[in-house]
Tab-separated table of C-alpha atoms and ligand atoms in Angstrom:
chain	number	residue	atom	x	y	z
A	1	UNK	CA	-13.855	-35.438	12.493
A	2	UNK	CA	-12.824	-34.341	9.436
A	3	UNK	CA	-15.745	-31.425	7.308
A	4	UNK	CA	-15.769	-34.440	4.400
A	5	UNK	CA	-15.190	-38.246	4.270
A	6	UNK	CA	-11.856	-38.955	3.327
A	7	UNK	CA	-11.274	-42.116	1.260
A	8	UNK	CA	-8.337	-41.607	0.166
A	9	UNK	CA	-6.248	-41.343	2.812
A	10	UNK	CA	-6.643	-44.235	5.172
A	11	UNK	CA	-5.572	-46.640	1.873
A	12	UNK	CA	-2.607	-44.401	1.052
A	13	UNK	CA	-1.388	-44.759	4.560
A	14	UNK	CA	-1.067	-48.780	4.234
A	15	UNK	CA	0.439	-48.639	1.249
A	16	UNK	CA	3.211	-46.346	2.223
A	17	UNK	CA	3.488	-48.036	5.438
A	18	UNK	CA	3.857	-51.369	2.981
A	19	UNK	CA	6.360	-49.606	1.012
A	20	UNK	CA	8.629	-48.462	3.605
A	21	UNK	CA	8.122	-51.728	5.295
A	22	UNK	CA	9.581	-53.916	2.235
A	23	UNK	CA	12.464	-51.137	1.403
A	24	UNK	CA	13.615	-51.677	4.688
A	25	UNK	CA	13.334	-55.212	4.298
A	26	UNK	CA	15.164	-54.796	1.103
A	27	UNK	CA	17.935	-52.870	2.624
A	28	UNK	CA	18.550	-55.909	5.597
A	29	UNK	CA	18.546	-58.904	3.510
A	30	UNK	CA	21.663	-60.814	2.181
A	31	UNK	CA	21.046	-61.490	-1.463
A	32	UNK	CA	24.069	-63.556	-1.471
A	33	UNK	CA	21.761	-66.046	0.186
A	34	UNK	CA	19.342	-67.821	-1.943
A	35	UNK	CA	16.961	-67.814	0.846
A	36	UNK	CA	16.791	-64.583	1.711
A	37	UNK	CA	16.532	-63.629	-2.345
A	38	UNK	CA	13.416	-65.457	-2.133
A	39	UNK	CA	12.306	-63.799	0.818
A	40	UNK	CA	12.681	-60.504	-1.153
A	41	UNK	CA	10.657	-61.819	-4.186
A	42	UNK	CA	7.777	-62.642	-2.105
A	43	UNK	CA	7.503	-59.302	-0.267
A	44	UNK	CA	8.000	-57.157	-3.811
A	45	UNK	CA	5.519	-59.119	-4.994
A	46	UNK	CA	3.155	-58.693	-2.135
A	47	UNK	CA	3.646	-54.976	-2.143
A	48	UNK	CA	3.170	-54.726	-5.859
A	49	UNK	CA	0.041	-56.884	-5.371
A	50	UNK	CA	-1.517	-53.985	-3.374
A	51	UNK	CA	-0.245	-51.145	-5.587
A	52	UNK	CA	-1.719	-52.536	-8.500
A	53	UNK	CA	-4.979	-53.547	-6.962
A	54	UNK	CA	-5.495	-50.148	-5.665
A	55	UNK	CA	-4.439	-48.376	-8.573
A	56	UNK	CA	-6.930	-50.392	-10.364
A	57	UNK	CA	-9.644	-49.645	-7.827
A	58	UNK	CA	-9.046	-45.827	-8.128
A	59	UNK	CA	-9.216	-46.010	-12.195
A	60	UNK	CA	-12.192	-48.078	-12.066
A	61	UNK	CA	-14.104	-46.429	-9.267
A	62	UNK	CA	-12.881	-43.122	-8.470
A	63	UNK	CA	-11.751	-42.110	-11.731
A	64	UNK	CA	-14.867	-42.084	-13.779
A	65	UNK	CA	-16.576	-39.711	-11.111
A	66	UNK	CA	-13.380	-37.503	-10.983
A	67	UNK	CA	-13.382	-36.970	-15.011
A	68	UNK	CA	-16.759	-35.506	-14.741
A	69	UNK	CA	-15.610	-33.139	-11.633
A	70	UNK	CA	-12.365	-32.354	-13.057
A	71	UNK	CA	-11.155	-33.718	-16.470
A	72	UNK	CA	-7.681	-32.295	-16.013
A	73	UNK	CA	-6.776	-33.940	-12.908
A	74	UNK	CA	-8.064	-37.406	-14.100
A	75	UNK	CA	-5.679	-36.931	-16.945
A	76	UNK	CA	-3.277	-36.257	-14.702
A	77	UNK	CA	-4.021	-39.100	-12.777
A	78	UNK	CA	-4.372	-41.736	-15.266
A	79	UNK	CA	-1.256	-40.458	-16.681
A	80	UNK	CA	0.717	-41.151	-13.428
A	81	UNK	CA	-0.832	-44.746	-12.551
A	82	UNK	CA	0.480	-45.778	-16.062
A	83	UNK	CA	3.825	-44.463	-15.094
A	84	UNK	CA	3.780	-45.964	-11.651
A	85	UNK	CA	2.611	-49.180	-12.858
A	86	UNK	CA	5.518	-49.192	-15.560
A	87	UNK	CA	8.164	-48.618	-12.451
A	88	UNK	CA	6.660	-51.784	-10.766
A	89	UNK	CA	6.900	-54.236	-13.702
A	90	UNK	CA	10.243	-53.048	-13.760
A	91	UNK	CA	11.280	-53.697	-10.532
A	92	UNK	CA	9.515	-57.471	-10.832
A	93	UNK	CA	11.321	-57.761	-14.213
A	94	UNK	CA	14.227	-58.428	-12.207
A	95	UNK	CA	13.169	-60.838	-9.581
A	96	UNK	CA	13.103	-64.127	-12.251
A	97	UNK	CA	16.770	-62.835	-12.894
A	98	UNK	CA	17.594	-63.109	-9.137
A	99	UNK	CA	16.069	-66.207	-8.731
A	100	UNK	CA	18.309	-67.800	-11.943
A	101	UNK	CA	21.386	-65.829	-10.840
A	102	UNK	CA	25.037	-67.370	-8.869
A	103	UNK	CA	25.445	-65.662	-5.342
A	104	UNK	CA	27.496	-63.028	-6.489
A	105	UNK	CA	25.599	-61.932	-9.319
A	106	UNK	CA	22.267	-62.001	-6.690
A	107	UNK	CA	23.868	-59.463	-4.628
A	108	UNK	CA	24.601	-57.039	-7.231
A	109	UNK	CA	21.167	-57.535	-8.700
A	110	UNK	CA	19.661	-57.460	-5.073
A	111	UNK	CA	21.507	-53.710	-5.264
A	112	UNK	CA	19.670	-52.567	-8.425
A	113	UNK	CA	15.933	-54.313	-7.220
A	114	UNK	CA	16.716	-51.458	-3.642
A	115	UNK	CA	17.281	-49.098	-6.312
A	116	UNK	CA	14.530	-49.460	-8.611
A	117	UNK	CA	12.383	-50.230	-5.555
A	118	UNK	CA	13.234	-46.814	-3.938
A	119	UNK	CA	12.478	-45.052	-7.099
A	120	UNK	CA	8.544	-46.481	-6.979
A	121	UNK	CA	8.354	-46.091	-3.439
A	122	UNK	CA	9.668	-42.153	-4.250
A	123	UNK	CA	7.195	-41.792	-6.496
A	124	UNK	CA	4.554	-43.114	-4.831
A	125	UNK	CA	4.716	-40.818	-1.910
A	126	UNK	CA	4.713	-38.131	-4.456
A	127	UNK	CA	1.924	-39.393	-6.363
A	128	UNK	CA	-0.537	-39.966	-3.462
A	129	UNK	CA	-0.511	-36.738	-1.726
A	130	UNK	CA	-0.816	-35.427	-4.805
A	131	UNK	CA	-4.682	-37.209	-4.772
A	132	UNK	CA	-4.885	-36.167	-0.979
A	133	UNK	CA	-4.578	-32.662	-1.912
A	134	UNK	CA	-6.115	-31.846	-5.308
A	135	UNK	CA	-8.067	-34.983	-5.586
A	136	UNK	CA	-9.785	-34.969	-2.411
A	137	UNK	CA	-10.370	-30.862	-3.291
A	138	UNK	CA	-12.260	-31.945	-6.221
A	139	UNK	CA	-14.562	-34.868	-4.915
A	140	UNK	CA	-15.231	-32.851	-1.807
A	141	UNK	CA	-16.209	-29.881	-3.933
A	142	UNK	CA	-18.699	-32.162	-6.490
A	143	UNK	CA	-19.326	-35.103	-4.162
A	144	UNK	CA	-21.833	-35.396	-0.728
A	145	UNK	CA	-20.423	-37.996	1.899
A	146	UNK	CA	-23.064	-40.199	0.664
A	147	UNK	CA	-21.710	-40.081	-2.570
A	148	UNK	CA	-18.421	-40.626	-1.725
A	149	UNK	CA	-19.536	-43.665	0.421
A	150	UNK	CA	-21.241	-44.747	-2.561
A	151	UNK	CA	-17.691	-45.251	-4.061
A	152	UNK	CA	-16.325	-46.867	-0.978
A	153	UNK	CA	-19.039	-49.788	-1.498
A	154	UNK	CA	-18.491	-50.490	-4.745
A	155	UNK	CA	-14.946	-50.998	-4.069
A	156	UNK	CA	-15.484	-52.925	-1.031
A	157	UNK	CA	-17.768	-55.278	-3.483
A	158	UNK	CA	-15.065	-55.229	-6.238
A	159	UNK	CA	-12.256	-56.265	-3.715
A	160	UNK	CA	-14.575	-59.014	-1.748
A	161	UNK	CA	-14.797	-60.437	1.971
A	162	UNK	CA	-11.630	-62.886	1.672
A	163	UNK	CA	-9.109	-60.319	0.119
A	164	UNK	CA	-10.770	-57.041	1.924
A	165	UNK	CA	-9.443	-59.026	5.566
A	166	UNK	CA	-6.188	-58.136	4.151
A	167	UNK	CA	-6.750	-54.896	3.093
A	168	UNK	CA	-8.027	-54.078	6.468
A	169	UNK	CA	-5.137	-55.421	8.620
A	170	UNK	CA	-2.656	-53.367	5.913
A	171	UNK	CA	-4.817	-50.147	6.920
A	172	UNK	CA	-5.810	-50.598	10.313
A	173	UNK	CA	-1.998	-51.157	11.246
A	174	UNK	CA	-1.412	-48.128	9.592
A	175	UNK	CA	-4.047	-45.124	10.405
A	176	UNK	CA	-5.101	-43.596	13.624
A	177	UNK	CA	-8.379	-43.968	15.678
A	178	UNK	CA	-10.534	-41.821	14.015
A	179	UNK	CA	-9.865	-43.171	10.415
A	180	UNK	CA	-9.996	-46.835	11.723
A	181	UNK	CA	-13.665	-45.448	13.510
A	182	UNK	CA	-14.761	-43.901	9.983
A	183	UNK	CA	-13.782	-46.467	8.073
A	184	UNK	CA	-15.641	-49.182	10.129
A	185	UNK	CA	-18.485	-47.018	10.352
A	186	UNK	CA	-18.393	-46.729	6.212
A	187	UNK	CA	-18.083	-50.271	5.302
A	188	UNK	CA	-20.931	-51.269	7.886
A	189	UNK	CA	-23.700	-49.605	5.704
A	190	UNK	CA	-23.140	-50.679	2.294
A	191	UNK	CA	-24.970	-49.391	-0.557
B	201	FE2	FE1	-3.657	-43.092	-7.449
């Protein structure tokens, strides 16, 4: 087991494992097919869905704590979820544009949504081990795991029963036995 609880980590891996997920479902479909355009839209807007929900859940929950422990890096931090969050509405600025477009201007519109898609998804990875390293540093330096569980239940009350089954089956399917253990064990003792 890891020396301190980790709740960062486990959440991160979904998401990335959503966002490599829908760039590779990006990369396979035919835009030139209507269809398959709105196959696209609905699994941008899924992943975006998460991003934004989490990124909201960190500012709200995480954030407040981590300006006390560390002002600088919850600059730093807000700084980058407005940028990230600027990326996404630019990617979904797009997808009413596909949806309006003739088949051949779909498909070189499909090209640019990969392309701006990548970009977020770059940035992303970037972004969160950024918080795995100094974050985490910080909250395990001012924080007990109590505390830190503490956090974990308020988001788990934020997000609530219906939408948290998702959130579950987006981490579970991505993190390893002793997360998935640690994570079960956290959410079973709420605050
Ligand atoms: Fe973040």
């Amino acid at each position: 087991m890891p020396a301190h609880m980790d709740i960062l980590t486990p959440i991160h891996k979904g998401l990335l494992s959503l966002l490599f997920d829908t760039a590779k479902s990006l990369g396979r479909l035919d835009f030139a097919s209507s269809i398959q355009a709105a196959i696209a839209e609905r699994e941008v807007r899924r992943c975006t869905s998460f991003l934004r929900e989490h990124t909201n859940n960190e500012d709200s929950r995480v954030r407040p704590t981590l300006l006390r422990l560390a002002p600088a890096l919850a600059s730093t931090m807000l700084a980058e979820h407005e940028q990230l969050e600027q990326e996404a509405v630019d990617v979904e600025r797009l997808l009413p544009d596909i949806a309006a477009a003739n088949d051949a201007d779909r498909v070189e519109l499909g090209i640019e949504l990969r392309h701006r898609f990548d970009l977020l998804l770059a940035h992303h990875v970037r972004h969160t081990t950024w918080e795995e390293e100094e974050v985490n540093t910080a909250l395990w330096a001012g924080l007990c795991d109590e505390e830190l569980a503490a956090i974990v239940h308020q988001v788990v009350a934020d997000i609530g029963p219906t939408r948290m089954c998702e959130w579950d089956e987006l981490v579970i399917s991505a993190t390893n036995r002793q997360e998935q253990e640690a994570r079960s064990a956290t959410h079973r003792t709420p605050a």
